[in-house]
Structure formats: C-alpha cells, structure tokens
Tab-separated table of C-alpha atoms (C1' of nucleotides) in Angstrom:
chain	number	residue	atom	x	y	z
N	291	UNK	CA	163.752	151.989	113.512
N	292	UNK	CA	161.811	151.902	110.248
N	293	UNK	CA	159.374	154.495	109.249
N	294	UNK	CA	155.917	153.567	108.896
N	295	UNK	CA	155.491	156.046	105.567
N	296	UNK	CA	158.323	153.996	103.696
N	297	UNK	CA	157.220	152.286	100.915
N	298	UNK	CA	157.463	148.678	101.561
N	299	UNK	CA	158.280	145.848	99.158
N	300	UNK	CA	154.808	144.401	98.486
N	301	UNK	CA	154.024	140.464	99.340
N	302	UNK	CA	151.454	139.524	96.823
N	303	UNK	CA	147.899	141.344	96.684
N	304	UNK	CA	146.011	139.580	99.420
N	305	UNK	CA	143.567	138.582	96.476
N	306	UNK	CA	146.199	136.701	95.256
N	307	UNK	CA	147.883	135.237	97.578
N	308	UNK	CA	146.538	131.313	98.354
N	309	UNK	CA	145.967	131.056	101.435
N	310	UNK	CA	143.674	133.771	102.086
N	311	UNK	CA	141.746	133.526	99.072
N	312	UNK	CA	141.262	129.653	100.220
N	313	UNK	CA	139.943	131.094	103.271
N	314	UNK	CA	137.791	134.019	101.545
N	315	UNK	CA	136.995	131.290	99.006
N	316	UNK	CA	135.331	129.116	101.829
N	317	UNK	CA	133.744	131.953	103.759
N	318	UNK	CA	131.823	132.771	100.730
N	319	UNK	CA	130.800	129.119	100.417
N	320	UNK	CA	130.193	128.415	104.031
N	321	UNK	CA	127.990	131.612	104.364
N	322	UNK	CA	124.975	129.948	103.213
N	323	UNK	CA	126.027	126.904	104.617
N	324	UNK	CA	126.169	127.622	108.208
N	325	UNK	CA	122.530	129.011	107.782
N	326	UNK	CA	121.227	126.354	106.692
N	327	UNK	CA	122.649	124.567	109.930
N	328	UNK	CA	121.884	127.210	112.209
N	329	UNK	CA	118.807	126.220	113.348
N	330	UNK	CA	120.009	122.382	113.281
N	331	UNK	CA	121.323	120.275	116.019
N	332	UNK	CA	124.627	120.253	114.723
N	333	UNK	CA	127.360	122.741	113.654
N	334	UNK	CA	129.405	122.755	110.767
N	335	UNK	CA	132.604	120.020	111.997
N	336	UNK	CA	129.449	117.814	113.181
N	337	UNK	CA	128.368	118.424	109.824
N	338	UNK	CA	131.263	117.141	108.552
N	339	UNK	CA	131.439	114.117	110.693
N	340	UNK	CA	127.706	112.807	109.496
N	341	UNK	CA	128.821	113.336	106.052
N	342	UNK	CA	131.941	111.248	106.369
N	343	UNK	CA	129.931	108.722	108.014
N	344	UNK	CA	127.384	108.885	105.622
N	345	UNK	CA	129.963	108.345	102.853
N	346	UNK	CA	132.641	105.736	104.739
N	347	UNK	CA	130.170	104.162	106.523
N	348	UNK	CA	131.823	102.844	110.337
N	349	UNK	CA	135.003	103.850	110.666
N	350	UNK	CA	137.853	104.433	113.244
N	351	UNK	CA	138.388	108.005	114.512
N	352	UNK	CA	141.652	108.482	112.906
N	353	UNK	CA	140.132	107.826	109.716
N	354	UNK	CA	137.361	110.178	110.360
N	355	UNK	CA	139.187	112.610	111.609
N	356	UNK	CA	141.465	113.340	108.520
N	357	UNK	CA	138.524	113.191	105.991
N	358	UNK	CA	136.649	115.659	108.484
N	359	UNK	CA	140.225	117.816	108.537
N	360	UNK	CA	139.665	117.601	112.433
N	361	UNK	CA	142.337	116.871	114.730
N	362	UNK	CA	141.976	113.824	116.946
N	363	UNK	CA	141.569	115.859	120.594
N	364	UNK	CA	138.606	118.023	118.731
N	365	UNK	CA	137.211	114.502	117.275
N	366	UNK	CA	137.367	113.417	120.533
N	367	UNK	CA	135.029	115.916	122.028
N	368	UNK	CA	132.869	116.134	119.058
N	369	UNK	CA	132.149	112.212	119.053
N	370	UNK	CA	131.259	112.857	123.205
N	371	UNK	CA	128.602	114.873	122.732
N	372	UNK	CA	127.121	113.575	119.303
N	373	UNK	CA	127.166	110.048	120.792
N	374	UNK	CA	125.062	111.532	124.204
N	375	UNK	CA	122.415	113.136	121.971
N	376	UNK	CA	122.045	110.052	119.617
N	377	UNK	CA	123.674	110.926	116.121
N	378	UNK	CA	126.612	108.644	116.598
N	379	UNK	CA	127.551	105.213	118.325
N	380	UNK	CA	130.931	104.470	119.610
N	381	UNK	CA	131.982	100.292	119.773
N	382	UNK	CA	135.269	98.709	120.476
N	383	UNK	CA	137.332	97.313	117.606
N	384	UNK	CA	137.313	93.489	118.872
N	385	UNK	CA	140.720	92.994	116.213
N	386	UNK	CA	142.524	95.783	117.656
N	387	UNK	CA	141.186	97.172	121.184
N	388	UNK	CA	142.462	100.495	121.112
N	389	UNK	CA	140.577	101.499	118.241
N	390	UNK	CA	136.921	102.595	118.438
N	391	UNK	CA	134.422	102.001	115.600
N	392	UNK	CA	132.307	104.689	115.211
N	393	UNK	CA	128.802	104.270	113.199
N	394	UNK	CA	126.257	106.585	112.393
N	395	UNK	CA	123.226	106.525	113.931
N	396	UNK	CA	118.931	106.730	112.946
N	397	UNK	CA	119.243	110.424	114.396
N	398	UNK	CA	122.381	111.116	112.601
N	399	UNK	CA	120.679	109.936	109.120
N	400	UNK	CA	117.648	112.203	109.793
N	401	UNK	CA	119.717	115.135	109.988
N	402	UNK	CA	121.201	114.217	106.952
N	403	UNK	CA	117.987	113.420	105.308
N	404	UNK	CA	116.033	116.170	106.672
N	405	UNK	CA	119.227	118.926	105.591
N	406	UNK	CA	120.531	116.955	102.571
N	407	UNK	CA	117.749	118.738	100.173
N	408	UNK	CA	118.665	122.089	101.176
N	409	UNK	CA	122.188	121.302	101.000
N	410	UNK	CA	121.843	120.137	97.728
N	411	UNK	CA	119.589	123.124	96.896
N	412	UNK	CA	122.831	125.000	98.202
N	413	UNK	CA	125.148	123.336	95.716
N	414	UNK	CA	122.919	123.602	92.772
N	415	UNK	CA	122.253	127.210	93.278
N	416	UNK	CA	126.010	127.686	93.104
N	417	UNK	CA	126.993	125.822	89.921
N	418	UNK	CA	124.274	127.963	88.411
N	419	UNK	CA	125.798	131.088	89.283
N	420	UNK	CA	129.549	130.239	89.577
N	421	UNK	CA	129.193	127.634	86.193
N	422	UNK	CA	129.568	124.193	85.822
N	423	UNK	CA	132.635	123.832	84.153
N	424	UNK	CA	134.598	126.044	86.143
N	425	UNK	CA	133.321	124.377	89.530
N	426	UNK	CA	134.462	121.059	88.137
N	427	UNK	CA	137.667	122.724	86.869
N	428	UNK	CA	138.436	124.326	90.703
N	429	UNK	CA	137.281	121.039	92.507
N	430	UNK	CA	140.016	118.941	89.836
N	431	UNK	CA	143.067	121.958	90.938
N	432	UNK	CA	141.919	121.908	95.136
N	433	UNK	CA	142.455	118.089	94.606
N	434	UNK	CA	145.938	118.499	92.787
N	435	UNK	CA	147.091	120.660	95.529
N	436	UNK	CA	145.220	118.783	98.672
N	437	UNK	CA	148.219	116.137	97.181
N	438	UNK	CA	151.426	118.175	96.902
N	439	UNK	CA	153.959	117.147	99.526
N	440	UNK	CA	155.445	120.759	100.513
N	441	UNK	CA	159.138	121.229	102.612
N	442	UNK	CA	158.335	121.032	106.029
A	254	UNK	CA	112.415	106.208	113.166
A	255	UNK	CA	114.923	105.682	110.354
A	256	UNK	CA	116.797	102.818	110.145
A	257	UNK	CA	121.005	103.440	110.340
A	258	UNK	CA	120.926	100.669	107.320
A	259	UNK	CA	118.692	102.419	104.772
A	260	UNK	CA	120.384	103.598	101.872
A	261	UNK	CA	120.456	107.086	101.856
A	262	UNK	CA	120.361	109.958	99.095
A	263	UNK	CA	123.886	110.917	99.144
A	264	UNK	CA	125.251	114.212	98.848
A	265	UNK	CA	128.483	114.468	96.899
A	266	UNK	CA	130.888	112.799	97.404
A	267	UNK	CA	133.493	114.592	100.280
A	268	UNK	CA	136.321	114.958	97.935
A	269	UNK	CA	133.801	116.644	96.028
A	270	UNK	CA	132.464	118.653	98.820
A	271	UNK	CA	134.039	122.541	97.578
A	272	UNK	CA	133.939	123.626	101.555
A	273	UNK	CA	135.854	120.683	102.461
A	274	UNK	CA	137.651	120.344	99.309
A	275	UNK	CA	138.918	124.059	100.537
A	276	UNK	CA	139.596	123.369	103.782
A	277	UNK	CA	142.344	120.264	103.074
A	278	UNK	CA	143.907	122.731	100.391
A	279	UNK	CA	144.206	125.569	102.904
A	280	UNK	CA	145.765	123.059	105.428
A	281	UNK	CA	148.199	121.905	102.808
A	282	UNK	CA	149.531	125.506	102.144
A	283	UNK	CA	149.267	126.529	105.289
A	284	UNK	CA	151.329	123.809	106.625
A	285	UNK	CA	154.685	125.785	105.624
A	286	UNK	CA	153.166	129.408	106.453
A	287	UNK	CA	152.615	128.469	109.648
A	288	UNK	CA	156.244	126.651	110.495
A	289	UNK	CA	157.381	130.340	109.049
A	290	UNK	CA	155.770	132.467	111.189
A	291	UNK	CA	156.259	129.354	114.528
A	292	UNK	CA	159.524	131.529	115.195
A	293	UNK	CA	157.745	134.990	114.816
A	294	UNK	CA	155.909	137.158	116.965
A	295	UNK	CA	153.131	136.688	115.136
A	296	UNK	CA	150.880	134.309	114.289
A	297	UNK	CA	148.514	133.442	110.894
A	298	UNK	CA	145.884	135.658	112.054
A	299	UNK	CA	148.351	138.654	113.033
A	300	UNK	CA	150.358	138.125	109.898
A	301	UNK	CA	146.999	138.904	107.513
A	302	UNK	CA	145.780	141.941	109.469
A	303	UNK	CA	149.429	143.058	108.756
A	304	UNK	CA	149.014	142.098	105.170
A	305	UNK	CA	145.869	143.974	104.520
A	306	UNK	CA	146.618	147.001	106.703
A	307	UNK	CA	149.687	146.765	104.481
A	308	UNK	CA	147.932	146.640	101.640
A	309	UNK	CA	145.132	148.506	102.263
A	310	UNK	CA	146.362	151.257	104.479
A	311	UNK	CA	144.440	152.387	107.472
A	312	UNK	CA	141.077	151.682	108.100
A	313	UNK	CA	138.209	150.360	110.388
A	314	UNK	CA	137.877	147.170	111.854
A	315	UNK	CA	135.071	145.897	110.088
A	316	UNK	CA	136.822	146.830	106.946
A	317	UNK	CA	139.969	144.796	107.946
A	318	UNK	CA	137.729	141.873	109.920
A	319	UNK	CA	136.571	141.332	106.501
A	320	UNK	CA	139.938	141.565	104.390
A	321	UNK	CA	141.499	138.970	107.176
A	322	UNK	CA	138.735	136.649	107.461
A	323	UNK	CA	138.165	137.706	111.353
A	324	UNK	CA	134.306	138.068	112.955
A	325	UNK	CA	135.043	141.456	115.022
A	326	UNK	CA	135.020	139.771	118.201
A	327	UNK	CA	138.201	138.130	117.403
A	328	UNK	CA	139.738	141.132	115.627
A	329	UNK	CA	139.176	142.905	118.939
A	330	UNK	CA	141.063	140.471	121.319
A	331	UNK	CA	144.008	140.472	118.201
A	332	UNK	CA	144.418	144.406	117.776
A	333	UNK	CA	144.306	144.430	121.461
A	334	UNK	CA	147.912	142.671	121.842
A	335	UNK	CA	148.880	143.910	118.678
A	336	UNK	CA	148.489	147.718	119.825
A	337	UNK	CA	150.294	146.219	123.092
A	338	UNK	CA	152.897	144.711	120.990
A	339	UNK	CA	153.935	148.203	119.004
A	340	UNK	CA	152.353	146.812	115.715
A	341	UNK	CA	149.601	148.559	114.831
A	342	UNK	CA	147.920	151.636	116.994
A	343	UNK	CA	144.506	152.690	116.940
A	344	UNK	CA	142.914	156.259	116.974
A	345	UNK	CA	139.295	157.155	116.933
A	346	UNK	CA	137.882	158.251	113.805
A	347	UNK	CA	136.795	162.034	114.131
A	348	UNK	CA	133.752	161.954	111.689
A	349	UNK	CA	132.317	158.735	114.086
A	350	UNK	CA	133.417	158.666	116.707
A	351	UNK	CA	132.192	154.721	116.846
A	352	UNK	CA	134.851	153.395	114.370
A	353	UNK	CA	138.101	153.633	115.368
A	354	UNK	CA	140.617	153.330	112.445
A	355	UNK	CA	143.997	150.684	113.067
A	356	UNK	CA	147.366	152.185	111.796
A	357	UNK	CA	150.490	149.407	110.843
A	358	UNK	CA	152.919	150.968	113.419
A	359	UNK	CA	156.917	150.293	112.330
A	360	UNK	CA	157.139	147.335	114.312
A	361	UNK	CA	154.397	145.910	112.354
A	362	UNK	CA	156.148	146.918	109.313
A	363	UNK	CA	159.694	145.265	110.164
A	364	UNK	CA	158.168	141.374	110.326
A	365	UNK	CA	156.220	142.634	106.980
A	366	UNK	CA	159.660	142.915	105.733
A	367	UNK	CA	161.901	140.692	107.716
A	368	UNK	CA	159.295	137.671	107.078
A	369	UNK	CA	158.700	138.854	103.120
A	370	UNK	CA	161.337	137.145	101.755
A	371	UNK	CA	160.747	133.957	103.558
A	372	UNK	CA	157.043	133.909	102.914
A	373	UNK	CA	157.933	134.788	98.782
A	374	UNK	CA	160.288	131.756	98.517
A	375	UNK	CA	157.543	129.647	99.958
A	376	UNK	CA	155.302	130.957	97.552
A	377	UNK	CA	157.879	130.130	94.585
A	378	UNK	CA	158.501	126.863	95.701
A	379	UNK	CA	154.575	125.911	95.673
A	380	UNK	CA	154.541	127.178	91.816
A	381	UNK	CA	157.212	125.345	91.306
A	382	UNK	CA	155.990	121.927	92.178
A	383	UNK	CA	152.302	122.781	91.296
A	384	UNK	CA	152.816	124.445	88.029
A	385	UNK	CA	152.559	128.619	87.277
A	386	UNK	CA	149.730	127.703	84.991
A	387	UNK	CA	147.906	126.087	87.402
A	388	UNK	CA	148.451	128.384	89.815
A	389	UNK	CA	147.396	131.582	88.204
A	390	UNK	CA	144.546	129.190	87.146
A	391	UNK	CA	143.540	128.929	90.693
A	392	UNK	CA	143.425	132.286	92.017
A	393	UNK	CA	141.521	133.228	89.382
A	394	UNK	CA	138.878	130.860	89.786
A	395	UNK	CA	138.763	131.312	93.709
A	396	UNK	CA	138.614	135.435	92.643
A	397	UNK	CA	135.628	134.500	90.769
A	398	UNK	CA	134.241	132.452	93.813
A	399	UNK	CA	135.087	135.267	95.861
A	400	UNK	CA	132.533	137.716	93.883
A	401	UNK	CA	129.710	135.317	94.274
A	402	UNK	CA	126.653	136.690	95.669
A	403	UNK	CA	125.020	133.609	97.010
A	404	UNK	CA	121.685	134.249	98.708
A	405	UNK	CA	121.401	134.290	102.154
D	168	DA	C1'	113.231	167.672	118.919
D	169	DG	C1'	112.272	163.112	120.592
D	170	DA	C1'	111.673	158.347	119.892
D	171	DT	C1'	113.330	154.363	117.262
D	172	DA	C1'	116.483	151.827	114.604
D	173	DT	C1'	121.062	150.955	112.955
D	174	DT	C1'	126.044	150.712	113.189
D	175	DG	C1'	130.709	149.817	115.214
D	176	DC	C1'	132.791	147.743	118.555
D	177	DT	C1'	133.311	145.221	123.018
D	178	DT	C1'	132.340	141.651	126.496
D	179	DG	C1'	130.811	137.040	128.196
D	180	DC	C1'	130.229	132.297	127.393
D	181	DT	C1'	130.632	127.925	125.055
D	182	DT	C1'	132.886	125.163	121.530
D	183	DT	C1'	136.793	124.194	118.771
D	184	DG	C1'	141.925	124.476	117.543
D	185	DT	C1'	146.511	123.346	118.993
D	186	DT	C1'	150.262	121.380	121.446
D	187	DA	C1'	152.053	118.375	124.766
D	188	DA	C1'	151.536	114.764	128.051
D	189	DT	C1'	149.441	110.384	129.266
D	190	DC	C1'	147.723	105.646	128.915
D	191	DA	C1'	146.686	101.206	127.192
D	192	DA	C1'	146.997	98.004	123.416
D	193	DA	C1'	149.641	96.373	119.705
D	194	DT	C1'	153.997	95.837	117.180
D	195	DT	C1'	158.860	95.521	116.713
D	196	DT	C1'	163.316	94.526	118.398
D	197	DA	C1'	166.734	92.276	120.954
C	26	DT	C1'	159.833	86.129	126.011
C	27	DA	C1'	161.186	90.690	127.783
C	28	DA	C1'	162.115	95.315	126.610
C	29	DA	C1'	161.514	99.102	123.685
C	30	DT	C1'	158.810	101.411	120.214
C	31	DT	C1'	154.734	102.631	117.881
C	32	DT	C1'	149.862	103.482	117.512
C	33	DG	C1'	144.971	105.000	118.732
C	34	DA	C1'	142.699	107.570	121.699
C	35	DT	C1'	142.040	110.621	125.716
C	36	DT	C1'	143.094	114.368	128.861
C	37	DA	C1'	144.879	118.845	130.122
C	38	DA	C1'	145.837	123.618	129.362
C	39	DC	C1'	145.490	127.739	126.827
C	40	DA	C1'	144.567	130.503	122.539
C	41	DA	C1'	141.199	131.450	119.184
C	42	DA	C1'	136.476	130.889	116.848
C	43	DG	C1'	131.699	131.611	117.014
C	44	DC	C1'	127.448	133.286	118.833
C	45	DA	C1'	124.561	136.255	121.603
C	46	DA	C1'	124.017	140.182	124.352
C	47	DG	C1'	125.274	144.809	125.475
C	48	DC	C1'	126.776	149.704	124.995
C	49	DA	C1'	127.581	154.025	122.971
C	50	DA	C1'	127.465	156.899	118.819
C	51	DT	C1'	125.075	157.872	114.696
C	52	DA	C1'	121.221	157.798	111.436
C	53	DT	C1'	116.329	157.703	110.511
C	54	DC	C1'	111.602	158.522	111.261
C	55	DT	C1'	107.443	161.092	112.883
DNA sequence: AGATATTGCTTGCTTTGTTAATCAAATTTA
DNA sequence: TAAATTTGATTAACAAAGCAAGCAATATCT
C-alpha cells in the first residue's frame, strides 16, 4: 500500500493541462452566457440548436446534432419539446423517409432576435477585455485542434 | 409574428462561436482521456478531483468544485462514492465546522500514478501531431481567458 | 445578546449525457 | 430479386448536470 505523504510524480499543473483548461476556459465564457438565457425559454443546448438553425437553415438531425456537439438520443428529446412549444418544426424527408427535416420556426427566430443583441453585447464586451487579436488567434488554434484525428 | 423566412441579424458564425468552438475541442481531446480512464475505476470527473486534490492538497469542497469544474451538488454525490471507494476521506474542519475538508486517501493516489504514465503519453502524442508551439500557445491563451472577469 | 444575513454543504427534482438495443427505410451484396 | 448490411432516428435505462430549496454553522448588525 502506498503512502498518501509520498511525493508523487506530478501530471501537468491542472492549469496546464488541456482538457480542463478547455473546460475552465468555457465556464468562464458560458458564465455570462447562461444569464443571459436564464430568464429565456430555452437553455443553453436549445441555444445551440436555434443558432445552428439560424446558420444551416433546415437540416437533418444528424447534421444538427454534430454542429450542436449533441448526441442524437439528447437531440432527440431536445427537438420534442422545442417542436411542442413552437421554436422548431419537424417534416419528413420525402427523398429519404427516415430522415426528418427540421426548420426553425417564427418563435424560434424571436428568441434569437430578441437575445441576439445581448449576445452580441456578450461577445463584444469580451474582445474588449480579452483583445482582438488574441480572440482571433485562440478561435484559429480551437479550430486546428477541433480537426486533429487522435489514436482511438 | 415574425416570419421563419426573414433574414435575420446573424450572430457569428458557429465555428466562430468561442463556447462552441470550446466545446468540439474539449470533445476532441477528451475522446482519448476518456477510452483511458473506460478501464479505470474512475471516471473524467473522479480523475480531476484527484488531480487537483493532488495538486492542491487538502481542502474544501467549494475550493475543489471550482478547481474540477463541479457545481457542489455534483461534487457531493462524487466524494460520496469516492470516500466509499477508499480514495479520498473527508474530516470536518475544526475552525467551521460547516466545511469539511477532502483528503486524497492512497487508493486515490495509486490510479494518480498507475494512470500517469498513460495519461502523459497521450499528452505527448497530441503535441506531437499539433505542434509544441502551438500547444504552449494555447494554454496560454485559455490561462488568459481563464483570468477574465466578465461581468455578471 | 438576539435577530438577520451569509456561507458550506446536502437533498429533491427535472433535464441532459451516455451506452446499448430497437426499428424502419435505404443501400449493398450475393 | 432476396438476403444482409448500413443508416437515421427513437426508446430505454442509468449516471451526471443543473437549478431550487433546505439545513445547520458562522458572521454581521442593532
């Protein structure tokens, strides 16, 4: 049995090790984020879903769901609920039946339109603080990495 | 009513978007961390409360819900197996007697150790493909991101 | 001191993450 | 064409995330 006083050999400083900064990274980012969408209809992967939308226009769910880093049985549930209170429509692909086209609908865009200032607002805020160069610099390396192909 | 067709003011672009920008990185890295630690006793969110009570030696939970990325509620359900599972053990604190401060146990310490080397190859491997530059590049920036104070 | 507010942690409840199994439609193979 | 495989989506089951409420110990205020 190992003592719990020995000195151990030391993984990287938790600052510096990737994947938890990532995650510290984002929970810095998402702070203000989820506050802003607090006191919306829709939480942050619902977020995510409008925006893709919003960007893609109609699109199957698989398709969504990878943009929206969402697996397909979360999508699934997601899409239920957003489609019963309006911000989404769900329609059969008539080329290839088991797919599902899924559009954005007029209550979907007003969320968008009513949050996309403050979101905005949001962004701007933190280009000012964090500088632009450097934001545009760590958006061009998360990119570079988002396309590595590691060992599985 | 909106119209779904109107052309709206769009935010940036999703590959753009920093908080999901960070998320697809994280899942990228993650992706081998997590086939690592598949055949442990562990699992991601175990493995960084060992890394920071590693790191940071015994303390509170807020202290390490905020090191690890955790909301307390979570932490609570996690040291709970953990102190089942030998890792860590808890003791009240004797100044307040609210806070009770987590201790890595030895059992805790031997996957530290017997996962270390694994997790540092993975590590080398990444620099390897993505570049040491780049890499050093990175953490710095999301250190800087880290420090942010953005308002609330 | 006594009342009030704050802090640290826990519990309950709902939503999401994760894996595996299932099903129907499409595609490939024999 | 029939059988086998693949694909897109859903369901099921359980762990974990996220939020609100609650409790006990401490700090603050009057």
């Amino acid at each position: 049995m190992s003592d719990p006083e020995r000195p151990n050999p030391p993984l990287r400083r938790t600052n510096r090790s990737l994947p938890i900064a990532l995650l510290r990274a984002r929970e810095v980012v998402m702070g203000p984020v989820r506050e802003m969408l607090a006191d919306s209809p829709v939480n942050e992967q619902k977020w995510r879903v409008l925006r893709v939308l919003q960007e893609g226009g109609a699109q199957d769910q698989n398709s969504i769901a990878q943009q929206a880093c969402l697996l397909l049985p979360s999508l699934t549930r997601i899409l239920r609920t957003m489609e019963n209170d309006g911000l989404v429509s769900r329609r059969e692909d008539p080329q290839d039946r088991r797919r599902s086209i899924v559009q954005i609908e007029a209550a979907g865009l007003d969320i968008l339109e009513q949050r996309g200032a403050q979101a905005a607002a949001l962004v701007t805020d933190m280009r000012a603080q964090y500088g632009d160069e450097k934001f545009e610099q760590l958006l061009d390396l998360l990119e570079d990495l988002q396309k590595l192909n590691l060992k599985r």
